[in-house]
CSV table of C-alpha atoms in Angstrom, one decimal:
chain,number,residue,atom,x,y,z
A,1,MET,CA,-12.4,38.5,127.5
A,2,ALA,CA,-9.2,38.0,129.5
A,3,ASN,CA,-10.6,34.7,130.9
A,4,ALA,CA,-11.4,33.5,127.4
A,5,SER,CA,-7.9,34.4,126.3
A,6,ASN,CA,-6.3,32.6,129.2
A,7,ALA,CA,-8.5,29.6,128.6
A,8,SER,CA,-7.3,29.5,125.0
A,9,VAL,CA,-3.7,29.7,126.0
A,10,ALA,CA,-4.1,26.9,128.5
A,11,LYS,CA,-5.9,24.7,126.0
A,12,LYS,CA,-3.0,25.3,123.4
A,13,GLU,CA,-0.3,24.5,126.0
A,14,SER,CA,-2.1,21.4,127.2
A,15,GLY,CA,-2.5,20.2,123.6
A,16,SER,CA,1.2,20.9,122.9
A,17,ASN,CA,2.4,19.0,126.0
A,18,GLY,CA,0.2,16.0,125.1
A,19,GLY,CA,1.3,16.1,121.5
A,20,ASN,CA,5.0,16.3,122.4
A,21,LEU,CA,4.6,13.2,124.7
A,22,PHE,CA,2.9,11.3,121.9
A,23,SER,CA,5.6,12.3,119.4
A,24,GLY,CA,8.4,11.2,121.8
A,25,LEU,CA,6.8,7.8,122.5
A,26,VAL,CA,6.2,7.2,118.7
A,27,ILE,CA,9.9,8.0,117.9
A,28,VAL,CA,11.2,5.6,120.6
A,29,ALA,CA,8.7,2.9,119.7
A,30,CYS,CA,9.5,3.1,116.0
A,31,ILE,CA,13.3,2.8,116.7
A,32,VAL,CA,12.7,-0.2,118.9
A,33,ILE,CA,10.3,-1.9,116.5
A,34,GLY,CA,12.6,-1.2,113.6
A,35,THR,CA,15.5,-2.9,115.5
A,36,LEU,CA,13.3,-5.9,116.4
A,37,ILE,CA,12.2,-6.3,112.7
A,38,TRP,CA,15.8,-6.1,111.5
A,39,LYS,CA,17.0,-8.6,114.1
A,40,PHE,CA,14.2,-11.2,114.3
A,41,VAL,CA,12.4,-10.9,111.0
A,42,MET,CA,15.1,-9.9,108.5
A,43,GLY,CA,17.7,-11.7,110.4
A,44,ALA,CA,15.8,-15.0,110.8
A,45,GLY,CA,17.9,-18.0,110.0
A,46,SER,CA,15.2,-19.3,107.5
A,47,ASN,CA,16.2,-16.4,105.2
A,48,PHE,CA,19.8,-17.6,104.8
A,49,GLU,CA,21.7,-20.5,103.5
A,50,GLY,CA,22.4,-23.1,106.2
A,51,GLY,CA,19.8,-21.5,108.5
A,52,ASP,CA,22.3,-19.0,109.9
A,53,ASN,CA,22.2,-15.3,109.4
A,54,THR,CA,26.0,-15.1,109.1
A,55,GLY,CA,25.7,-17.0,105.8
A,56,HIS,CA,24.6,-15.8,102.4
A,57,PRO,CA,21.0,-14.8,101.8
A,58,LEU,CA,18.8,-17.3,100.0
A,59,PRO,CA,18.4,-16.4,96.3
A,60,GLY,CA,15.7,-13.8,95.9
A,61,ASN,CA,15.2,-13.3,99.6
A,62,TYR,CA,15.1,-9.5,99.9
A,63,LEU,CA,14.7,-9.5,103.7
A,64,ALA,CA,18.0,-11.2,104.1
A,65,MET,CA,19.6,-8.8,101.6
A,66,VAL,CA,18.4,-5.8,103.6
A,67,TYR,CA,19.6,-7.4,106.8
A,68,LYS,CA,23.1,-7.6,105.3
A,69,GLY,CA,23.0,-3.8,105.0
A,70,GLY,CA,24.6,-3.5,108.5
A,71,LYS,CA,23.8,-1.8,111.7
A,72,ILE,CA,22.5,1.4,110.2
A,73,VAL,CA,19.5,-0.6,108.7
A,74,PRO,CA,17.6,-0.7,112.1
A,75,VAL,CA,17.8,3.1,112.3
A,76,LEU,CA,16.6,3.4,108.7
A,77,MET,CA,13.7,1.0,109.5
A,78,GLY,CA,12.8,3.1,112.5
A,79,LEU,CA,12.8,6.3,110.4
A,80,LEU,CA,10.6,4.6,107.8
A,81,LEU,CA,8.2,3.5,110.4
A,82,MET,CA,8.1,7.1,111.8
A,83,VAL,CA,7.1,8.4,108.3
A,84,VAL,CA,4.3,5.9,108.1
A,85,VAL,CA,3.0,6.4,111.7
A,86,PHE,CA,3.1,10.2,111.6
A,87,SER,CA,1.5,10.2,108.1
A,88,ILE,CA,-1.4,8.1,109.3
A,89,GLU,CA,-1.8,10.3,112.4
A,90,ARG,CA,-1.8,13.5,110.3
A,91,PHE,CA,-4.3,12.1,107.8
A,92,PHE,CA,-6.9,11.5,110.5
A,93,VAL,CA,-6.3,14.9,112.2
A,94,ILE,CA,-6.5,16.8,109.0
A,95,SER,CA,-9.6,14.8,107.8
A,96,LYS,CA,-11.3,15.6,111.1
A,97,ALA,CA,-10.4,19.3,110.8
A,98,ALA,CA,-12.2,19.4,107.4
A,99,GLY,CA,-15.4,18.3,109.0
A,100,THR,CA,-17.9,15.5,108.7
A,101,GLY,CA,-19.0,16.2,105.1
A,102,SER,CA,-17.5,17.4,101.9
A,103,LEU,CA,-15.6,20.6,102.4
A,104,ASP,CA,-16.4,21.9,98.9
A,105,LYS,CA,-20.1,21.4,99.4
A,106,PHE,CA,-20.0,23.0,102.9
A,107,MET,CA,-18.1,26.0,101.5
A,108,LYS,CA,-20.6,26.5,98.7
A,109,SER,CA,-23.5,26.2,101.0
A,110,VAL,CA,-22.1,28.6,103.7
A,111,GLN,CA,-20.9,31.1,101.1
A,112,SER,CA,-24.3,31.1,99.5
A,113,ASN,CA,-26.0,31.7,102.8
A,114,ILE,CA,-23.6,34.4,103.9
A,115,SER,CA,-23.9,36.2,100.5
A,116,GLY,CA,-27.6,36.1,100.8
A,117,GLY,CA,-27.5,37.5,104.3
A,118,ASN,CA,-28.9,34.3,105.9
A,119,ILE,CA,-26.4,34.2,108.7
A,120,GLU,CA,-28.4,31.8,110.9
A,121,ALA,CA,-28.5,29.2,108.1
A,122,ALA,CA,-24.7,29.6,107.7
A,123,ILE,CA,-24.2,29.0,111.4
A,124,ALA,CA,-26.4,25.9,111.1
A,125,ASP,CA,-24.2,24.7,108.3
A,126,CYS,CA,-21.2,25.1,110.6
A,127,ASP,CA,-22.9,23.2,113.4
A,128,GLN,CA,-23.6,20.4,111.0
A,129,GLN,CA,-20.2,20.3,109.4
A,130,LYS,CA,-18.1,20.5,112.6
A,131,GLY,CA,-14.3,20.5,112.4
A,132,SER,CA,-11.7,23.3,112.7
A,133,VAL,CA,-12.8,25.1,109.5
A,134,ALA,CA,-16.4,25.2,110.5
A,135,ASN,CA,-15.5,26.3,114.1
A,136,ALA,CA,-13.4,29.2,112.8
A,137,ILE,CA,-16.1,30.3,110.3
A,138,LYS,CA,-18.8,30.0,113.0
A,139,ALA,CA,-16.8,32.3,115.4
A,140,ALA,CA,-16.7,34.9,112.6
A,141,LEU,CA,-20.4,34.6,112.0
A,142,ILE,CA,-21.3,35.1,115.6
A,143,LYS,CA,-19.0,38.1,115.7
A,144,TYR,CA,-20.8,39.4,112.6
A,145,ASN,CA,-24.1,39.3,114.4
A,146,GLU,CA,-22.6,41.1,117.4
A,147,VAL,CA,-21.1,44.0,115.3
A,148,LYS,CA,-24.4,44.2,113.3
A,149,LYS,CA,-26.3,44.5,116.5
A,150,GLU,CA,-24.0,47.2,117.8
A,151,GLY,CA,-24.0,49.1,114.5
A,152,PHE,CA,-20.3,49.2,113.8
A,153,ASP,CA,-19.2,51.1,110.6
A,154,SER,CA,-17.8,49.0,107.8
A,155,GLU,CA,-14.1,49.5,108.6
A,156,ALA,CA,-14.5,48.8,112.3
A,157,ALA,CA,-16.6,45.8,111.6
A,158,ALA,CA,-14.1,44.4,109.1
A,159,GLU,CA,-11.3,44.8,111.6
A,160,THR,CA,-13.3,43.2,114.4
A,161,ILE,CA,-14.4,40.2,112.3
A,162,GLN,CA,-10.9,39.7,110.9
A,163,LYS,CA,-9.5,39.7,114.4
A,164,GLU,CA,-12.0,37.1,115.4
A,165,ILE,CA,-11.1,34.9,112.5
A,166,GLU,CA,-7.4,35.2,113.3
A,167,GLU,CA,-8.0,34.3,117.0
A,168,ALA,CA,-10.2,31.3,116.1
A,169,THR,CA,-7.7,30.2,113.5
A,170,SER,CA,-4.8,30.5,116.0
A,171,LEU,CA,-6.7,28.2,118.3
A,172,GLU,CA,-8.0,25.7,115.7
A,173,MET,CA,-5.2,25.4,113.1
A,174,PRO,CA,-1.8,24.9,114.9
A,175,MET,CA,-2.6,21.3,115.7
A,176,LEU,CA,-2.8,20.6,112.0
A,177,GLU,CA,0.8,21.5,111.5
A,178,LYS,CA,2.0,19.5,114.5
A,179,ASN,CA,4.4,16.7,113.6
A,180,LEU,CA,4.9,18.1,110.1
A,181,THR,CA,8.2,19.4,111.4
A,182,ILE,CA,9.1,15.8,112.2
A,183,LEU,CA,8.2,14.7,108.7
A,184,SER,CA,10.3,17.5,107.1
A,185,THR,CA,13.2,16.5,109.4
A,186,LEU,CA,12.8,12.8,108.4
A,187,VAL,CA,13.4,13.9,104.7
A,188,SER,CA,17.0,14.9,105.7
A,189,LEU,CA,17.6,12.2,108.3
A,190,GLY,CA,16.6,9.5,105.9
A,191,THR,CA,19.2,10.7,103.3
A,192,LEU,CA,21.9,11.3,105.9
A,193,ALA,CA,21.4,7.9,107.6
A,194,GLY,CA,21.5,6.2,104.2
A,195,LEU,CA,24.7,8.1,103.4
A,196,LEU,CA,26.2,7.1,106.6
A,197,GLY,CA,25.4,3.4,105.9
A,198,THR,CA,26.8,3.9,102.4
A,199,VAL,CA,30.1,5.3,103.7
A,200,MET,CA,30.4,2.4,106.2
A,201,GLY,CA,29.8,-0.1,103.5
A,202,MET,CA,32.5,1.5,101.3
A,203,ILE,CA,34.9,1.4,104.2
A,204,THR,CA,34.3,-2.3,104.4
A,205,ALA,CA,34.8,-2.7,100.7
A,206,PHE,CA,38.0,-0.7,100.6
A,207,GLY,CA,39.3,-2.6,103.6
A,208,ALA,CA,38.9,-5.8,101.6
A,209,LEU,CA,40.9,-4.2,98.7
A,210,ALA,CA,43.6,-3.2,101.1
A,211,THR,CA,44.4,-6.7,102.3
A,212,SER,CA,47.8,-8.0,101.3
A,213,GLY,CA,47.9,-10.5,98.4
A,214,THR,CA,44.6,-11.4,96.8
A,215,PRO,CA,41.7,-9.1,97.8
A,216,ASP,CA,39.0,-10.7,99.9
A,217,GLN,CA,36.3,-10.9,97.2
A,218,ALA,CA,33.5,-11.9,99.6
A,219,ALA,CA,34.3,-8.9,101.9
A,220,LEU,CA,34.5,-6.6,98.9
A,221,ALA,CA,31.1,-7.8,97.7
A,222,ASN,CA,29.5,-7.5,101.1
A,223,GLY,CA,30.8,-4.0,101.6
A,224,ILE,CA,29.5,-2.8,98.2
A,225,SER,CA,26.1,-4.6,98.9
A,226,GLU,CA,25.9,-2.9,102.3
A,227,ALA,CA,26.6,0.5,100.8
A,228,LEU,CA,23.9,0.1,98.1
A,229,ILE,CA,21.3,-1.3,100.5
A,230,ASN,CA,21.7,1.7,102.8
A,231,THR,CA,21.5,4.1,99.9
A,232,ALA,CA,18.3,2.5,98.6
A,233,THR,CA,16.6,2.4,102.0
A,234,GLY,CA,17.6,6.0,102.8
A,235,ILE,CA,16.4,7.4,99.5
A,236,SER,CA,13.1,5.5,99.8
A,237,THR,CA,12.5,6.9,103.3
A,238,SER,CA,13.3,10.4,102.2
A,239,ALA,CA,11.1,10.2,99.1
A,240,LEU,CA,8.1,8.9,101.0
A,241,ALA,CA,8.6,11.7,103.6
A,242,ILE,CA,8.7,14.4,100.9
A,243,ILE,CA,5.5,13.1,99.3
A,244,VAL,CA,3.5,13.0,102.5
A,245,TYR,CA,4.9,16.3,103.8
A,246,ASN,CA,3.9,18.1,100.6
A,247,PHE,CA,0.5,16.4,100.5
A,248,PHE,CA,-0.4,17.4,104.0
A,249,THR,CA,1.0,21.0,103.6
A,250,SER,CA,-1.3,21.3,100.5
A,251,LYS,CA,-4.3,20.1,102.5
A,252,ILE,CA,-3.6,22.6,105.3
A,253,ASP,CA,-3.2,25.4,102.8
A,254,THR,CA,-6.6,24.5,101.4
A,255,LEU,CA,-8.3,24.6,104.8
A,256,THR,CA,-6.7,27.9,105.7
A,257,TYR,CA,-7.7,29.4,102.3
A,258,SER,CA,-11.3,28.2,103.0
A,259,ILE,CA,-11.4,30.1,106.2
A,260,ASP,CA,-9.9,33.3,104.7
A,261,GLU,CA,-12.4,33.1,101.8
A,262,ALA,CA,-15.4,32.8,104.1
A,263,GLY,CA,-14.0,35.7,106.2
A,264,SER,CA,-13.8,37.9,103.1
A,265,THR,CA,-17.4,37.0,102.2
A,266,ILE,CA,-18.6,37.8,105.7
A,267,VAL,CA,-16.9,41.3,105.6
A,268,GLY,CA,-18.3,41.9,102.1
A,269,THR,CA,-21.8,41.0,103.3
A,270,TYR,CA,-21.6,43.4,106.2
A,271,ARG,CA,-20.4,46.2,104.0
A,272,ARG,CA,-23.4,45.7,101.7
A,273,PHE,CA,-25.6,45.7,104.7
A,274,ARG,CA,-24.2,49.0,105.9
A,275,GLY,CA,-24.5,50.4,102.3
A,276,SER,CA,-28.2,49.4,102.2
A,277,LEU,CA,-28.8,51.4,105.4
A,278,LYS,CA,-27.3,54.5,103.9
A,279,ASN,CA,-29.5,54.2,100.9
């Protein structure tokens, strides 16, 4: 038992270290790529009048308009790329955790087999479904067979099965929540970075107003434009991060609920089995 526990801890630590390295590389790569897009794609001379990115953007050229948002734009582009990359990564991980088939069909089948006392068929369903949910339920079913063989009373069996489910869940589920913290952080960072760009743009605008004599209308317009571009980009990044974070959180809650529901059915089935022995 101790060896199994140590192996579980080692597996979780190894997965954590690998995940942290992946997350760090993605963050750095997104900032670099965002900077390159801002400089070489948005800042390409073909997007501007006279073929020079120091000039005015061509009419209707949104890439050039965003480029004029200033030096905060590469950071915002990097944050937006992070949201996209981590969303794609979480989608595949959570989809894999649900298993190879429909989770609803699997749950109906396994619940029916458990309620009917056909534990072996339920285990076969888990083997076919695969994924974190199926693995956790299978661990509880195997424990069910063990407590049934040893003749535990209902309360002891319920406690043992529940503990097995918790241990299996603690091993299988934490990887699902990995990087969700980054997505939730990007919600705030997108807004704050956009706000910083907005403030810098307004500083430029007020600097144009502060000039002696006639205000520099071009500098004033550029400052206001920079402020609005950063505001729009920051809000867009935060909005996307909020949507995907809530979506994945809901998916994880569904998976966790499925495991808990199956665990309750297993315990209830064992109690009926013990009751039938008394009768």
